[in-house]
CSV table of C-alpha atoms and ligand atoms in Angstrom, one decimal:
chain,number,residue,atom,x,y,z
A,92,MET,CA,-4.9,-27.3,-3.5
A,93,LYS,CA,-3.3,-27.9,-0.1
A,94,ASN,CA,-4.9,-27.2,3.2
A,95,PHE,CA,-3.4,-24.2,5.0
A,96,SER,CA,-1.3,-26.2,7.5
A,97,THR,CA,0.3,-28.2,4.7
A,98,LEU,CA,0.8,-25.1,2.7
A,99,ILE,CA,2.8,-23.3,5.4
A,100,GLN,CA,4.8,-26.4,6.1
A,101,CYS,CA,5.7,-26.9,2.4
A,102,ARG,CA,6.5,-23.3,1.5
A,103,ARG,CA,10.3,-23.2,1.4
A,104,SER,CA,12.4,-20.7,-0.4
A,105,THR,CA,13.1,-21.7,-4.0
A,106,ARG,CA,16.1,-20.2,-5.7
A,107,ARG,CA,16.4,-22.6,-8.7
A,108,PHE,CA,13.7,-22.5,-11.4
A,109,THR,CA,13.1,-24.2,-14.7
A,110,GLU,CA,12.8,-22.2,-17.9
A,111,GLU,CA,9.0,-22.6,-18.0
A,112,LEU,CA,7.1,-19.3,-17.9
A,113,LEU,CA,4.1,-18.6,-15.7
A,114,THR,CA,0.7,-18.5,-17.3
A,115,PRO,CA,-1.1,-15.2,-17.3
A,116,GLU,CA,-3.6,-16.8,-14.9
A,117,GLN,CA,-0.8,-17.8,-12.4
A,118,THR,CA,0.6,-14.3,-12.5
A,119,ALA,CA,-2.8,-12.8,-12.0
A,120,SER,CA,-3.5,-15.1,-9.0
A,121,ILE,CA,-0.2,-14.0,-7.4
A,122,LEU,CA,-1.0,-10.3,-7.9
A,123,LYS,CA,-4.5,-10.8,-6.7
A,124,ALA,CA,-3.1,-12.2,-3.4
A,125,ALA,CA,-0.9,-9.0,-3.1
A,126,LEU,CA,-3.9,-6.8,-3.7
A,127,MET,CA,-6.0,-8.7,-1.1
A,128,ALA,CA,-3.4,-8.5,1.6
A,129,PRO,CA,-4.6,-6.5,4.7
A,130,SER,CA,-3.0,-3.1,5.5
A,131,SER,CA,-3.1,-0.8,8.5
A,132,LYS,CA,-6.2,1.4,8.5
A,133,ASN,CA,-6.8,-0.1,5.1
A,134,LYS,CA,-4.6,2.5,3.6
A,135,ARG,CA,-3.1,0.2,1.0
A,136,PRO,CA,0.2,2.0,0.5
A,137,CYS,CA,1.8,-0.7,-1.6
A,138,GLN,CA,2.3,-0.9,-5.4
A,139,PHE,CA,3.7,-3.8,-7.3
A,140,ILE,CA,6.0,-3.7,-10.3
A,141,VAL,CA,5.8,-6.9,-12.4
A,142,VAL,CA,9.0,-7.8,-14.2
A,143,GLU,CA,9.2,-10.7,-16.7
A,144,ASP,CA,11.8,-9.4,-19.1
A,145,LYS,CA,14.9,-11.6,-18.9
A,146,LYS,CA,17.4,-8.7,-19.2
A,147,MET,CA,15.7,-6.7,-16.5
A,148,LEU,CA,15.6,-9.8,-14.2
A,149,GLU,CA,19.4,-10.1,-14.8
A,150,GLN,CA,19.9,-6.5,-13.9
A,151,LEU,CA,17.8,-6.8,-10.8
A,152,ALA,CA,19.9,-9.8,-9.8
A,153,THR,CA,22.9,-7.4,-9.4
A,154,CYS,CA,21.1,-5.1,-6.9
A,155,LYS,CA,23.2,-6.5,-4.1
A,156,PRO,CA,26.2,-8.8,-4.0
A,157,HIS,CA,24.6,-11.6,-2.0
A,158,GLY,CA,21.2,-13.1,-2.0
A,159,ALA,CA,19.8,-11.6,-5.2
A,160,GLY,CA,21.4,-13.8,-7.9
A,161,PHE,CA,18.4,-16.1,-8.0
A,162,LEU,CA,16.3,-13.3,-9.6
A,163,ALA,CA,18.2,-13.9,-12.9
A,164,GLY,CA,16.7,-17.4,-13.2
A,165,CYS,CA,13.1,-16.7,-12.2
A,166,ALA,CA,10.2,-16.4,-14.5
A,167,LEU,CA,8.6,-13.5,-12.7
A,168,ALA,CA,9.7,-10.9,-10.2
A,169,VAL,CA,7.4,-8.6,-8.3
A,170,VAL,CA,9.0,-5.5,-6.9
A,171,VAL,CA,7.1,-4.5,-3.8
A,172,VAL,CA,7.1,-0.7,-3.2
A,173,ALA,CA,5.1,1.5,-0.8
A,174,ASN,CA,4.4,5.1,-0.5
A,175,VAL,CA,5.9,6.2,2.8
A,176,MET,CA,3.7,9.3,2.8
A,177,GLU,CA,0.6,7.2,2.8
A,178,SER,CA,1.4,5.0,5.8
A,179,ASP,CA,3.7,5.1,8.8
A,180,VAL,CA,3.6,1.3,8.8
A,181,TRP,CA,4.4,0.6,5.2
A,182,ILE,CA,7.1,-1.9,6.1
A,183,GLU,CA,4.5,-4.1,7.8
A,184,ASP,CA,2.0,-3.6,5.0
A,185,ALA,CA,4.5,-4.4,2.3
A,186,SER,CA,5.8,-7.4,4.2
A,187,ILE,CA,2.4,-8.9,4.5
A,188,ALA,CA,1.7,-8.4,0.8
A,189,SER,CA,5.1,-10.1,0.0
A,190,ILE,CA,4.3,-13.2,2.0
A,191,TYR,CA,0.8,-13.4,0.7
A,192,MET,CA,2.2,-13.7,-2.8
A,193,GLN,CA,4.6,-16.4,-1.7
A,194,LEU,CA,1.8,-18.4,-0.1
A,195,GLN,CA,-0.3,-18.0,-3.2
A,196,ALA,CA,2.6,-19.2,-5.3
A,197,GLU,CA,3.0,-22.3,-3.2
A,198,ASP,CA,-0.7,-23.0,-3.5
A,199,LEU,CA,-0.3,-22.9,-7.2
A,200,GLY,CA,2.6,-25.4,-6.9
A,201,LEU,CA,5.1,-22.7,-7.8
A,202,GLY,CA,8.4,-21.7,-6.1
A,203,SER,CA,9.3,-18.3,-4.8
A,204,CYS,CA,11.9,-16.5,-2.8
A,205,TRP,CA,12.1,-13.1,-1.0
A,206,CYS,CA,15.0,-10.8,-2.0
A,207,GLN,CA,15.5,-8.2,0.8
A,208,ILE,CA,16.0,-4.7,-0.6
A,209,ARG,CA,15.3,-2.4,2.3
A,210,ASN,CA,18.4,-1.7,4.4
A,211,ARG,CA,20.7,-3.5,1.9
A,212,GLN,CA,23.5,-2.2,-0.3
A,213,ASP,CA,24.7,-3.0,-3.8
A,214,ALA,CA,28.3,-4.0,-4.7
A,215,GLU,CA,29.4,-0.3,-4.6
A,216,GLU,CA,27.9,0.1,-1.1
A,217,GLN,CA,25.1,2.3,-2.5
A,218,ASP,CA,21.5,1.8,-1.4
A,219,ALA,CA,20.1,-1.4,-3.1
A,220,ALA,CA,16.7,0.3,-3.1
A,221,GLN,CA,18.2,3.2,-5.1
A,222,HIS,CA,19.7,0.7,-7.5
A,223,VAL,CA,16.3,-0.9,-8.1
A,224,ARG,CA,14.6,2.5,-8.2
A,225,ALA,CA,16.9,3.7,-11.0
A,226,LEU,CA,16.4,0.5,-13.1
A,227,LEU,CA,12.6,0.7,-12.9
A,228,HIS,CA,12.1,4.5,-12.8
A,229,ILE,CA,10.4,4.3,-9.4
A,230,PRO,CA,9.6,7.8,-8.0
A,231,TYR,CA,11.4,8.9,-4.8
A,232,GLN,CA,8.3,8.8,-2.6
A,233,LEU,CA,8.0,5.0,-3.1
A,234,GLU,CA,10.3,2.9,-0.9
A,235,VAL,CA,11.4,-0.5,-2.1
A,236,LEU,CA,10.9,-3.3,0.5
A,237,SER,CA,11.5,-6.5,-1.4
A,238,ILE,CA,11.6,-8.3,-4.7
A,239,ILE,CA,9.8,-11.6,-4.8
A,240,GLY,CA,11.0,-14.0,-7.4
A,241,PHE,CA,8.7,-16.7,-8.8
A,242,GLY,CA,8.9,-19.7,-11.1
A,243,HIS,CA,8.5,-23.4,-11.5
A,244,LYS,CA,10.6,-25.2,-8.9
A,245,ALA,CA,13.7,-27.0,-10.4
A,246,ARG,CA,13.3,-29.6,-7.7
A,247,ALA,CA,10.8,-30.2,-4.9
A,248,ASN,CA,11.6,-28.6,-1.6
A,249,SER,CA,11.6,-30.6,1.6
A,250,PRO,CA,8.8,-29.6,3.9
A,251,LEU,CA,9.7,-28.0,7.3
A,252,ASP,CA,10.4,-30.6,10.0
A,253,GLU,CA,7.8,-30.1,12.7
A,254,SER,CA,10.0,-31.9,15.2
A,255,GLN,CA,12.6,-29.1,14.8
A,256,LEU,CA,10.4,-26.2,15.7
A,257,PRO,CA,11.9,-23.9,18.4
A,258,TRP,CA,9.2,-24.1,21.0
A,259,GLU,CA,11.5,-22.4,23.5
A,260,LYS,CA,10.6,-19.1,21.7
A,261,VAL,CA,7.0,-19.5,22.9
A,262,HIS,CA,6.2,-18.2,26.4
A,263,ILE,CA,3.0,-19.2,28.1
A,264,GLY,CA,1.3,-16.5,30.3
A,265,GLU,CA,4.4,-14.4,30.8
A,266,TYR,CA,7.9,-14.1,29.5
A,267,GLN,CA,10.2,-16.9,30.8
A,268,LEU,CA,13.9,-16.3,31.1
A,269,PRO,CA,15.9,-19.1,29.4
A,270,ASN,CA,17.1,-21.6,31.9
A,271,THR,CA,20.9,-21.2,31.7
A,272,GLN,CA,21.7,-23.5,34.6
A,273,GLU,CA,23.5,-26.8,33.7
A,274,VAL,CA,21.7,-29.9,35.0
B,570,FMN,C1,12.5,-10.7,5.4
B,570,FMN,C2,13.2,-11.7,4.6
B,570,FMN,C3,14.3,-11.4,3.8
B,570,FMN,C4,14.9,-12.4,3.0
B,570,FMN,N1,15.9,-12.0,2.2
B,570,FMN,C5,16.4,-13.0,1.3
B,570,FMN,C6,17.4,-12.6,0.4
B,570,FMN,O1,17.7,-11.4,0.2
B,570,FMN,N2,17.9,-13.5,-0.5
B,570,FMN,C7,17.5,-14.9,-0.3
B,570,FMN,O2,18.0,-15.7,-1.1
B,570,FMN,N3,16.6,-15.2,0.6
B,570,FMN,C8,16.0,-14.3,1.4
B,570,FMN,N4,15.1,-14.7,2.3
B,570,FMN,C9,14.7,-16.1,2.4
B,570,FMN,C10,15.2,-16.7,3.7
B,570,FMN,O3,16.6,-16.9,3.6
B,570,FMN,C11,14.5,-18.0,4.1
B,570,FMN,O4,13.1,-17.7,4.2
B,570,FMN,C12,15.0,-18.6,5.3
B,570,FMN,O5,16.3,-19.1,5.2
B,570,FMN,C13,14.1,-19.9,5.7
B,570,FMN,O6,14.1,-20.8,4.7
B,570,FMN,P1,12.7,-21.3,4.0
B,570,FMN,O7,12.1,-20.0,3.4
B,570,FMN,O8,13.1,-22.3,3.0
B,570,FMN,O9,11.9,-21.8,5.1
B,570,FMN,C14,14.4,-13.7,3.1
B,570,FMN,C15,13.3,-14.1,3.9
B,570,FMN,C16,12.7,-13.1,4.6
B,570,FMN,C17,11.5,-13.5,5.4
């Protein structure tokens, strides 16, 4: 187990996985993290569709032309959906649940990557969310935010380089305009 600072420094997107499957305990830990994520007014509008079937993973990987291909090679994908009638901030709630799962995976030594679905289109320029909804029989009141792919890392990721952090994005006390003057 890593301490939290190390965990967030080491979590990098993993898009290449080994063939090894996750244990039921690993999958349960990831789902537990999703279910423990906070939500606005504690409304908990999110639901999670667990996909381990290789053929379905391959089909999900075609939900958009770029950035979804890695899903075909992962051991587990969790499709994060939310009921838009239950919360007006379902995007925030579903995003927090998504990253909670990614951090839990890292803590287990597993790799993960976020596949963006909301506001994306498939190869036919149809809504990627609709593509996923049709594959998994998701009812219309549930919007699809993301698919998070998990698996054993094919190779270790390099941790984020602390010396490269964009500190200019941090403003102390009040917003500071960027200094555009040449010196
Ligand atoms: C909201 C969001 C959407 C993302 N969508 C995709 C995606 O569709 N496909 C993909 O391969 N990676 C996706 N990523 C991963 C980012 O590309 C990645 O986090 C970023 O390049 C930083 O790299 P790192 O995660 O290794 O630190 C997404 C990440 C976030 C937070």
